[in-house]
Amino acid sequence: MRRLFLPELKNHLQQDGQLTSPLQILELACGTGRGSRFVRLTFPTAQVTATDISAPYLKVAQKKLEDLNKIDFLKCDATNLPFKDQSQDVVFCIFLFHELPMEERIKVLSEAHRVLKPGGYFAAVDSLQIGDRPEFDIFLENFPVDFHEPFYTNYIKNEMQTLFQKQNFKMKNEGTGFLSKYWIAQKPVI
Ligand SMILES: C[S@@+](CC[C@H](N)C(=O)[O-])C[C@H]1O[C@@H](n2cnc3c(N)ncnc32)[C@H](O)[C@@H]1O
């Protein structure tokens, strides 16, 4: 599920002619680095920075990814990024949004938009939302009954697509894979 967005993202970057120059790729909320590995392998020459708000998770990620080409690790809050405006070609996050209250989801998108270069891409993978695949709605509704997921019910009822549009992203791709979905959105070149 973590890899869902990678084929389409690579296609976009290839079509834009961006794979020839070193890409700046920023991961938000990398956790223990399970998505970072796939991105590093897909874009072997990119400058990848993996970030998370948790120092212990970052430490595990660093250890698990030490066999790969260099990745930079940085502890930071995805709602307040210590990166310059228009400094990144790609920003992505995997399974972050369902962990956040609505106002923080909006801040993450706003920060991603700020640090992306015009024409840059924001990609995300997260849980399905209600109505994406009606046969799975019952699983989504029961998930926070069994697990401590305080913002999940709000997340599944408020489609992310609307938030992307409000933050001035142009939606390029969306799709589902089992209990997950992905989005690829572009910061317009004005
Ligand atoms: C469900 S885990 C997903 C981790 C990883 N992306 C993966 O797919 O395995 C959610 C992650 O979000 C991080 N996180 C939560 N709030 C955050 C914030 N405001 N800024 C950065 N990271 C945050 C947590 O520390 C945790 O690593």
Tab-separated table of N, CA and C in Angstrom, residues 17-162:
chain	number	residue	atom	x	y	z
A	17	GLY	N	10.446	15.962	-17.593
A	17	GLY	CA	11.895	16.057	-17.824
A	17	GLY	C	12.674	16.320	-16.555
A	18	GLN	N	12.097	15.977	-15.413
A	18	GLN	CA	12.756	16.311	-14.139
A	18	GLN	C	13.696	15.212	-13.638
A	19	LEU	N	13.649	14.032	-14.269
A	19	LEU	CA	14.489	12.944	-13.744
A	19	LEU	C	15.947	13.103	-14.124
A	20	THR	N	16.224	14.061	-14.998
A	20	THR	CA	17.609	14.242	-15.427
A	20	THR	C	18.405	15.084	-14.430
A	21	SER	N	17.718	15.908	-13.630
A	21	SER	CA	18.450	16.718	-12.645
A	21	SER	C	18.169	16.164	-11.245
A	22	PRO	N	19.093	16.369	-10.282
A	22	PRO	CA	18.887	15.788	-8.948
A	22	PRO	C	17.646	16.382	-8.268
A	23	LEU	N	16.733	15.518	-7.906
A	23	LEU	CA	15.485	15.973	-7.287
A	23	LEU	C	15.662	16.183	-5.793
A	24	GLN	N	14.961	17.159	-5.262
A	24	GLN	CA	14.862	17.330	-3.807
A	24	GLN	C	13.555	16.688	-3.380
A	25	ILE	N	13.633	15.629	-2.577
A	25	ILE	CA	12.423	14.925	-2.130
A	25	ILE	C	12.343	14.992	-0.609
A	26	LEU	N	11.206	15.434	-0.118
A	26	LEU	CA	11.010	15.593	1.325
A	26	LEU	C	9.886	14.671	1.789
A	27	GLU	N	10.208	13.815	2.743
A	27	GLU	CA	9.174	12.944	3.329
A	27	GLU	C	8.749	13.492	4.679
A	28	LEU	N	7.447	13.581	4.893
A	28	LEU	CA	6.889	13.996	6.180
A	28	LEU	C	6.448	12.741	6.923
A	29	ALA	N	6.678	12.709	8.227
A	29	ALA	CA	6.179	11.606	9.069
A	29	ALA	C	6.665	10.238	8.571
A	30	CYS	N	7.968	10.093	8.436
A	30	CYS	CA	8.527	8.852	7.860
A	30	CYS	C	8.410	7.660	8.801
A	31	GLY	N	8.159	7.906	10.099
A	31	GLY	CA	8.095	6.792	11.041
A	31	GLY	C	9.396	6.014	11.045
A	32	THR	N	9.297	4.698	10.914
A	32	THR	CA	10.503	3.865	10.923
A	32	THR	C	11.057	3.644	9.514
A	33	GLY	N	10.589	4.426	8.553
A	33	GLY	CA	11.218	4.447	7.230
A	33	GLY	C	10.715	3.396	6.250
A	34	ARG	N	9.523	2.872	6.488
A	34	ARG	CA	9.047	1.793	5.604
A	34	ARG	C	8.702	2.300	4.203
A	35	GLY	N	8.290	3.570	4.089
A	35	GLY	CA	8.041	4.142	2.761
A	35	GLY	C	9.304	4.749	2.167
A	36	SER	N	10.177	5.259	3.039
A	36	SER	CA	11.411	5.921	2.566
A	36	SER	C	12.243	4.977	1.709
A	37	ARG	N	12.283	3.714	2.105
A	37	ARG	CA	13.084	2.729	1.362
A	37	ARG	C	12.630	2.652	-0.094
A	38	PHE	N	11.313	2.565	-0.318
A	38	PHE	CA	10.796	2.441	-1.684
A	38	PHE	C	11.116	3.691	-2.509
A	39	VAL	N	11.035	4.844	-1.865
A	39	VAL	CA	11.296	6.098	-2.585
A	39	VAL	C	12.780	6.201	-2.946
A	40	ARG	N	13.623	5.857	-1.989
A	40	ARG	CA	15.070	5.881	-2.255
A	40	ARG	C	15.426	4.973	-3.444
A	41	LEU	N	14.797	3.778	-3.488
A	41	LEU	CA	15.106	2.819	-4.553
A	41	LEU	C	14.521	3.271	-5.898
A	42	THR	N	13.402	3.994	-5.852
A	42	THR	CA	12.774	4.465	-7.098
A	42	THR	C	13.530	5.658	-7.681
A	43	PHE	N	14.083	6.497	-6.800
A	43	PHE	CA	14.807	7.697	-7.247
A	43	PHE	C	16.227	7.674	-6.657
A	44	PRO	N	17.090	6.830	-7.233
A	44	PRO	CA	18.412	6.591	-6.595
A	44	PRO	C	19.326	7.802	-6.540
A	45	THR	N	19.115	8.794	-7.416
A	45	THR	CA	20.032	9.939	-7.390
A	45	THR	C	19.437	11.153	-6.667
A	46	ALA	N	18.222	11.025	-6.183
A	46	ALA	CA	17.572	12.182	-5.536
A	46	ALA	C	18.205	12.483	-4.179
A	47	GLN	N	18.066	13.745	-3.780
A	47	GLN	CA	18.439	14.148	-2.422
A	47	GLN	C	17.187	13.930	-1.557
A	48	VAL	N	17.188	12.890	-0.732
A	48	VAL	CA	15.988	12.550	0.042
A	48	VAL	C	16.168	12.975	1.500
A	49	THR	N	15.205	13.713	2.022
A	49	THR	CA	15.208	14.072	3.441
A	49	THR	C	13.974	13.458	4.085
A	50	ALA	N	14.197	12.608	5.070
A	50	ALA	CA	13.090	11.940	5.768
A	50	ALA	C	12.914	12.612	7.131
A	51	THR	N	11.692	13.043	7.415
A	51	THR	CA	11.444	13.773	8.662
A	51	THR	C	10.321	13.103	9.462
A	52	ASP	N	10.336	13.343	10.752
A	52	ASP	CA	9.251	12.873	11.628
A	52	ASP	C	9.308	13.720	12.893
A	53	ILE	N	8.181	13.784	13.593
A	53	ILE	CA	8.148	14.544	14.843
A	53	ILE	C	8.766	13.729	15.990
A	54	SER	N	8.948	12.425	15.777
A	54	SER	CA	9.434	11.542	16.836
A	54	SER	C	10.904	11.185	16.642
A	55	ALA	N	11.740	11.596	17.592
A	55	ALA	CA	13.166	11.254	17.518
A	55	ALA	C	13.390	9.738	17.601
A	56	PRO	N	12.689	9.006	18.482
A	56	PRO	CA	12.898	7.546	18.527
A	56	PRO	C	12.562	6.857	17.201
A	57	TYR	N	11.487	7.267	16.535
A	57	TYR	CA	11.172	6.661	15.233
A	57	TYR	C	12.287	6.961	14.222
A	58	LEU	N	12.761	8.206	14.230
A	58	LEU	CA	13.818	8.581	13.280
A	58	LEU	C	15.077	7.747	13.492
A	59	LYS	N	15.364	7.483	14.766
A	59	LYS	CA	16.560	6.695	15.079
A	59	LYS	C	16.438	5.283	14.484
A	60	VAL	N	15.255	4.701	14.615
A	60	VAL	CA	15.024	3.359	14.045
A	60	VAL	C	15.127	3.426	12.523
A	61	ALA	N	14.522	4.476	11.927
A	61	ALA	CA	14.560	4.612	10.458
A	61	ALA	C	16.006	4.686	9.968
A	62	GLN	N	16.796	5.491	10.650
A	62	GLN	CA	18.197	5.680	10.251
A	62	GLN	C	18.938	4.339	10.267
A	63	LYS	N	18.699	3.560	11.294
A	63	LYS	CA	19.359	2.257	11.433
A	63	LYS	C	18.893	1.311	10.312
A	64	LYS	N	17.569	1.300	10.066
A	64	LYS	CA	17.024	0.361	9.079
A	64	LYS	C	17.421	0.702	7.645
A	65	LEU	N	17.756	1.978	7.407
A	65	LEU	CA	18.029	2.404	6.027
A	65	LEU	C	19.521	2.634	5.772
A	66	GLU	N	20.363	2.207	6.718
A	66	GLU	CA	21.786	2.536	6.567
A	66	GLU	C	22.444	1.795	5.393
A	67	ASP	N	21.778	0.761	4.873
A	67	ASP	CA	22.333	0.036	3.718
A	67	ASP	C	22.106	0.792	2.406
A	68	LEU	N	21.262	1.817	2.425
A	68	LEU	CA	20.921	2.521	1.183
A	68	LEU	C	21.797	3.747	0.975
A	69	ASN	N	21.734	4.288	-0.250
A	69	ASN	CA	22.359	5.591	-0.529
A	69	ASN	C	21.928	6.581	0.528
A	70	LYS	N	22.753	7.531	0.766
A	70	LYS	CA	22.498	8.480	1.864
A	70	LYS	C	21.080	9.093	1.847
A	71	ILE	N	20.454	9.067	3.023
A	71	ILE	CA	19.198	9.797	3.247
A	71	ILE	C	19.465	10.728	4.425
A	72	ASP	N	19.009	11.970	4.337
A	72	ASP	CA	19.140	12.873	5.484
A	72	ASP	C	17.927	12.700	6.383
A	73	PHE	N	18.154	12.737	7.693
A	73	PHE	CA	17.049	12.595	8.643
A	73	PHE	C	16.948	13.866	9.473
A	74	LEU	N	15.720	14.281	9.725
A	74	LEU	CA	15.525	15.516	10.490
A	74	LEU	C	14.246	15.418	11.305
A	75	LYS	N	14.367	15.781	12.590
A	75	LYS	CA	13.172	15.796	13.435
A	75	LYS	C	12.435	17.116	13.207
A	76	CYS	N	11.224	17.043	12.732
A	76	CYS	CA	10.433	18.278	12.618
A	76	CYS	C	8.956	17.959	12.519
A	77	ASP	N	8.178	18.994	12.800
A	77	ASP	CA	6.723	18.920	12.794
A	77	ASP	C	6.234	19.241	11.381
A	78	ALA	N	5.436	18.362	10.817
A	78	ALA	CA	4.964	18.555	9.439
A	78	ALA	C	4.057	19.778	9.297
A	79	THR	N	3.583	20.305	10.425
A	79	THR	CA	2.734	21.507	10.343
A	79	THR	C	3.563	22.795	10.408
A	80	ASN	N	4.872	22.661	10.561
A	80	ASN	CA	5.737	23.848	10.685
A	80	ASN	C	7.122	23.468	10.172
A	81	LEU	N	7.273	23.424	8.865
A	81	LEU	CA	8.475	22.843	8.263
A	81	LEU	C	9.652	23.822	8.230
A	82	PRO	N	10.834	23.375	8.652
A	82	PRO	CA	12.016	24.249	8.618
A	82	PRO	C	12.710	24.203	7.254
A	83	PHE	N	11.950	24.392	6.196
A	83	PHE	CA	12.501	24.387	4.838
A	83	PHE	C	12.072	25.668	4.143
A	84	LYS	N	12.925	26.103	3.224
A	84	LYS	CA	12.652	27.369	2.529
A	84	LYS	C	11.471	27.228	1.575
A	85	ASP	N	10.831	28.343	1.297
A	85	ASP	CA	9.777	28.385	0.278
A	85	ASP	C	10.362	27.855	-1.033
A	86	GLN	N	9.557	27.112	-1.765
A	86	GLN	CA	9.896	26.670	-3.124
A	86	GLN	C	11.253	25.956	-3.204
A	87	SER	N	11.526	25.107	-2.208
A	87	SER	CA	12.834	24.419	-2.185
A	87	SER	C	12.750	22.944	-2.581
A	88	GLN	N	11.540	22.369	-2.697
A	88	GLN	CA	11.403	20.915	-2.896
A	88	GLN	C	10.704	20.598	-4.222
A	89	ASP	N	11.154	19.503	-4.855
A	89	ASP	CA	10.476	19.035	-6.076
A	89	ASP	C	9.301	18.120	-5.748
A	90	VAL	N	9.462	17.351	-4.679
A	90	VAL	CA	8.417	16.404	-4.264
A	90	VAL	C	8.321	16.441	-2.743
A	91	VAL	N	7.092	16.483	-2.232
A	91	VAL	CA	6.854	16.275	-0.796
A	91	VAL	C	5.855	15.123	-0.699
A	92	PHE	N	6.091	14.195	0.210
A	92	PHE	CA	5.117	13.107	0.352
A	92	PHE	C	4.973	12.688	1.812
A	93	CYS	N	3.836	12.054	2.098
A	93	CYS	CA	3.638	11.466	3.429
A	93	CYS	C	2.761	10.227	3.299
A	94	ILE	N	3.011	9.296	4.180
A	94	ILE	CA	2.309	8.005	4.154
A	94	ILE	C	1.687	7.760	5.535
A	95	PHE	N	0.380	7.577	5.545
A	95	PHE	CA	-0.371	7.286	6.771
A	95	PHE	C	-0.172	8.347	7.855
A	96	LEU	N	-0.150	9.612	7.431
A	96	LEU	CA	-0.089	10.713	8.405
A	96	LEU	C	-1.468	11.335	8.642
A	97	PHE	N	-2.217	11.618	7.574
A	97	PHE	CA	-3.411	12.454	7.725
A	97	PHE	C	-4.443	11.901	8.713
A	98	HIS	N	-4.599	10.577	8.740
A	98	HIS	CA	-5.642	10.032	9.626
A	98	HIS	C	-5.262	10.175	11.103
A	99	GLU	N	-3.987	10.511	11.368
A	99	GLU	CA	-3.515	10.693	12.749
A	99	GLU	C	-3.772	12.112	13.257
A	100	LEU	N	-4.211	13.002	12.370
A	100	LEU	CA	-4.251	14.434	12.711
A	100	LEU	C	-5.672	14.982	12.766
A	101	PRO	N	-5.909	15.965	13.661
A	101	PRO	CA	-7.190	16.678	13.599
A	101	PRO	C	-7.254	17.509	12.313
A	102	MET	N	-8.460	17.864	11.932
A	102	MET	CA	-8.672	18.571	10.660
A	102	MET	C	-7.761	19.791	10.482
A	103	GLU	N	-7.661	20.637	11.531
A	103	GLU	CA	-6.874	21.869	11.357
A	103	GLU	C	-5.396	21.568	11.096
A	104	GLU	N	-4.909	20.453	11.646
A	104	GLU	CA	-3.503	20.078	11.403
A	104	GLU	C	-3.330	19.498	10.002
A	105	ARG	N	-4.351	18.785	9.510
A	105	ARG	CA	-4.290	18.285	8.122
A	105	ARG	C	-4.140	19.470	7.163
A	106	ILE	N	-4.909	20.507	7.444
A	106	ILE	CA	-4.861	21.700	6.577
A	106	ILE	C	-3.485	22.355	6.658
A	107	LYS	N	-2.929	22.427	7.876
A	107	LYS	CA	-1.596	23.054	8.027
A	107	LYS	C	-0.532	22.266	7.270
A	108	VAL	N	-0.607	20.940	7.314
A	108	VAL	CA	0.375	20.115	6.597
A	108	VAL	C	0.304	20.417	5.100
A	109	LEU	N	-0.907	20.486	4.570
A	109	LEU	CA	-1.049	20.759	3.131
A	109	LEU	C	-0.542	22.159	2.788
A	110	SER	N	-0.810	23.098	3.680
A	110	SER	CA	-0.369	24.470	3.444
A	110	SER	C	1.166	24.560	3.455
A	111	GLU	N	1.791	23.864	4.403
A	111	GLU	CA	3.252	23.852	4.473
A	111	GLU	C	3.864	23.134	3.271
A	112	ALA	N	3.248	22.027	2.872
A	112	ALA	CA	3.752	21.299	1.695
A	112	ALA	C	3.694	22.216	0.474
A	113	HIS	N	2.600	22.943	0.343
A	113	HIS	CA	2.439	23.862	-0.793
A	113	HIS	C	3.516	24.947	-0.743
A	114	ARG	N	3.764	25.462	0.426
A	114	ARG	CA	4.766	26.546	0.568
A	114	ARG	C	6.167	26.077	0.152
A	115	VAL	N	6.572	24.884	0.599
A	115	VAL	CA	7.966	24.468	0.340
A	115	VAL	C	8.167	23.861	-1.055
A	116	LEU	N	7.080	23.536	-1.740
A	116	LEU	CA	7.222	22.979	-3.094
A	116	LEU	C	7.554	24.065	-4.107
A	117	LYS	N	8.402	23.683	-5.079
A	117	LYS	CA	8.636	24.576	-6.211
A	117	LYS	C	7.371	24.606	-7.066
A	118	PRO	N	7.135	25.673	-7.816
A	118	PRO	CA	6.018	25.649	-8.765
A	118	PRO	C	6.191	24.449	-9.708
A	119	GLY	N	5.125	23.705	-9.920
A	119	GLY	CA	5.216	22.496	-10.749
A	119	GLY	C	5.613	21.260	-9.955
A	120	GLY	N	5.950	21.436	-8.663
A	120	GLY	CA	6.333	20.298	-7.820
A	120	GLY	C	5.109	19.470	-7.424
A	121	TYR	N	5.392	18.275	-6.928
A	121	TYR	CA	4.303	17.326	-6.640
A	121	TYR	C	4.201	17.007	-5.155
A	122	PHE	N	2.962	16.935	-4.693
A	122	PHE	CA	2.688	16.427	-3.351
A	122	PHE	C	1.990	15.079	-3.511
A	123	ALA	N	2.511	14.048	-2.846
A	123	ALA	CA	1.905	12.716	-2.925
A	123	ALA	C	1.623	12.211	-1.519
A	124	ALA	N	0.537	11.486	-1.383
A	124	ALA	CA	0.199	10.931	-0.070
A	124	ALA	C	-0.522	9.599	-0.233
A	125	VAL	N	-0.305	8.759	0.759
A	125	VAL	CA	-1.077	7.512	0.885
A	125	VAL	C	-1.701	7.547	2.265
A	126	ASP	N	-2.957	7.130	2.349
A	126	ASP	CA	-3.582	7.041	3.669
A	126	ASP	C	-4.746	6.060	3.603
A	127	SER	N	-5.472	5.978	4.688
A	127	SER	CA	-6.622	5.068	4.734
A	127	SER	C	-7.663	5.470	3.691
A	128	LEU	N	-8.420	4.509	3.221
A	128	LEU	CA	-9.632	4.808	2.459
A	128	LEU	C	-10.508	5.733	3.281
A	129	GLN	N	-11.413	6.445	2.619
A	129	GLN	CA	-12.405	7.252	3.324
A	129	GLN	C	-13.799	6.704	2.984
A	130	ILE	N	-14.784	7.115	3.761
A	130	ILE	CA	-16.131	6.564	3.583
A	130	ILE	C	-16.606	6.786	2.143
A	131	GLY	N	-17.109	5.726	1.539
A	131	GLY	CA	-17.662	5.804	0.184
A	131	GLY	C	-16.660	5.501	-0.908
A	132	ASP	N	-15.368	5.471	-0.591
A	132	ASP	CA	-14.375	5.148	-1.631
A	132	ASP	C	-14.624	3.741	-2.169
A	133	ARG	N	-14.786	2.816	-1.225
A	133	ARG	CA	-15.114	1.435	-1.601
A	133	ARG	C	-16.153	0.966	-0.573
A	134	PRO	N	-17.443	1.175	-0.920
A	134	PRO	CA	-18.516	0.953	0.067
A	134	PRO	C	-18.449	-0.402	0.771
A	135	GLU	N	-17.908	-1.411	0.086
A	135	GLU	CA	-17.835	-2.732	0.728
A	135	GLU	C	-16.894	-2.729	1.936
A	136	PHE	N	-16.010	-1.733	2.010
A	136	PHE	CA	-15.069	-1.655	3.136
A	136	PHE	C	-15.496	-0.644	4.216
A	137	ASP	N	-16.614	0.082	3.987
A	137	ASP	CA	-17.008	1.130	4.947
A	137	ASP	C	-17.113	0.588	6.370
A	138	ILE	N	-17.642	-0.598	6.507
A	138	ILE	CA	-17.843	-1.175	7.843
A	138	ILE	C	-16.513	-1.369	8.580
A	139	PHE	N	-15.460	-1.721	7.831
A	139	PHE	CA	-14.127	-1.871	8.460
A	139	PHE	C	-13.616	-0.512	8.946
A	140	LEU	N	-13.841	0.507	8.119
A	140	LEU	CA	-13.362	1.849	8.490
A	140	LEU	C	-14.090	2.328	9.743
A	141	GLU	N	-15.402	2.087	9.794
A	141	GLU	CA	-16.179	2.555	10.954
A	141	GLU	C	-15.764	1.838	12.227
A	142	ASN	N	-15.361	0.584	12.111
A	142	ASN	CA	-14.998	-0.197	13.313
A	142	ASN	C	-13.553	0.008	13.761
A	143	PHE	N	-12.714	0.518	12.888
A	143	PHE	CA	-11.285	0.649	13.217
A	143	PHE	C	-11.046	1.419	14.526
A	144	PRO	N	-11.659	2.612	14.714
A	144	PRO	CA	-11.388	3.336	15.975
A	144	PRO	C	-12.088	2.742	17.187
A	145	VAL	N	-12.950	1.751	16.981
A	145	VAL	CA	-13.559	1.074	18.135
A	145	VAL	C	-12.513	0.173	18.789
A	146	ASP	N	-11.697	-0.447	17.953
A	146	ASP	CA	-10.707	-1.405	18.463
A	146	ASP	C	-9.343	-0.776	18.752
A	147	PHE	N	-9.050	0.378	18.141
A	147	PHE	CA	-7.718	0.988	18.300
A	147	PHE	C	-7.868	2.432	18.761
A	148	HIS	N	-6.809	2.950	19.410
A	148	HIS	CA	-6.839	4.345	19.847
A	148	HIS	C	-6.507	5.233	18.656
A	149	GLU	N	-7.534	5.738	17.999
A	149	GLU	CA	-7.355	6.569	16.793
A	149	GLU	C	-8.316	7.758	16.908
A	150	PRO	N	-7.950	8.749	17.737
A	150	PRO	CA	-8.921	9.801	18.094
A	150	PRO	C	-9.433	10.645	16.929
A	151	PHE	N	-8.678	10.740	15.830
A	151	PHE	CA	-9.103	11.628	14.734
A	151	PHE	C	-9.566	10.863	13.494
A	152	TYR	N	-9.586	9.550	13.600
A	152	TYR	CA	-9.862	8.721	12.429
A	152	TYR	C	-11.297	8.908	11.907
A	153	THR	N	-12.265	8.959	12.820
A	153	THR	CA	-13.668	9.086	12.381
A	153	THR	C	-13.864	10.392	11.631
A	154	ASN	N	-13.276	11.465	12.122
A	154	ASN	CA	-13.357	12.749	11.403
A	154	ASN	C	-12.652	12.642	10.047
A	155	TYR	N	-11.512	11.961	10.029
A	155	TYR	CA	-10.752	11.808	8.775
A	155	TYR	C	-11.564	11.080	7.712
A	156	ILE	N	-12.192	9.958	8.080
A	156	ILE	CA	-12.867	9.157	7.026
A	156	ILE	C	-14.105	9.864	6.480
A	157	LYS	N	-14.627	10.836	7.246
A	157	LYS	CA	-15.858	11.518	6.806
A	157	LYS	C	-15.590	12.815	6.053
A	158	ASN	N	-14.354	13.243	5.976
A	158	ASN	CA	-14.032	14.517	5.306
A	158	ASN	C	-13.034	14.269	4.195
A	159	GLU	N	-13.531	14.228	2.964
A	159	GLU	CA	-12.651	13.792	1.875
A	159	GLU	C	-11.477	14.750	1.681
A	160	MET	N	-10.335	14.138	1.515
A	160	MET	CA	-9.086	14.896	1.400
A	160	MET	C	-9.042	15.734	0.124
A	161	GLN	N	-9.712	15.255	-0.907
A	161	GLN	CA	-9.662	15.947	-2.195
A	161	GLN	C	-10.061	17.422	-2.054
A	162	THR	N	-11.091	17.660	-1.226
A	162	THR	CA	-11.564	19.030	-1.010
A	162	THR	C	-10.468	19.878	-0.367
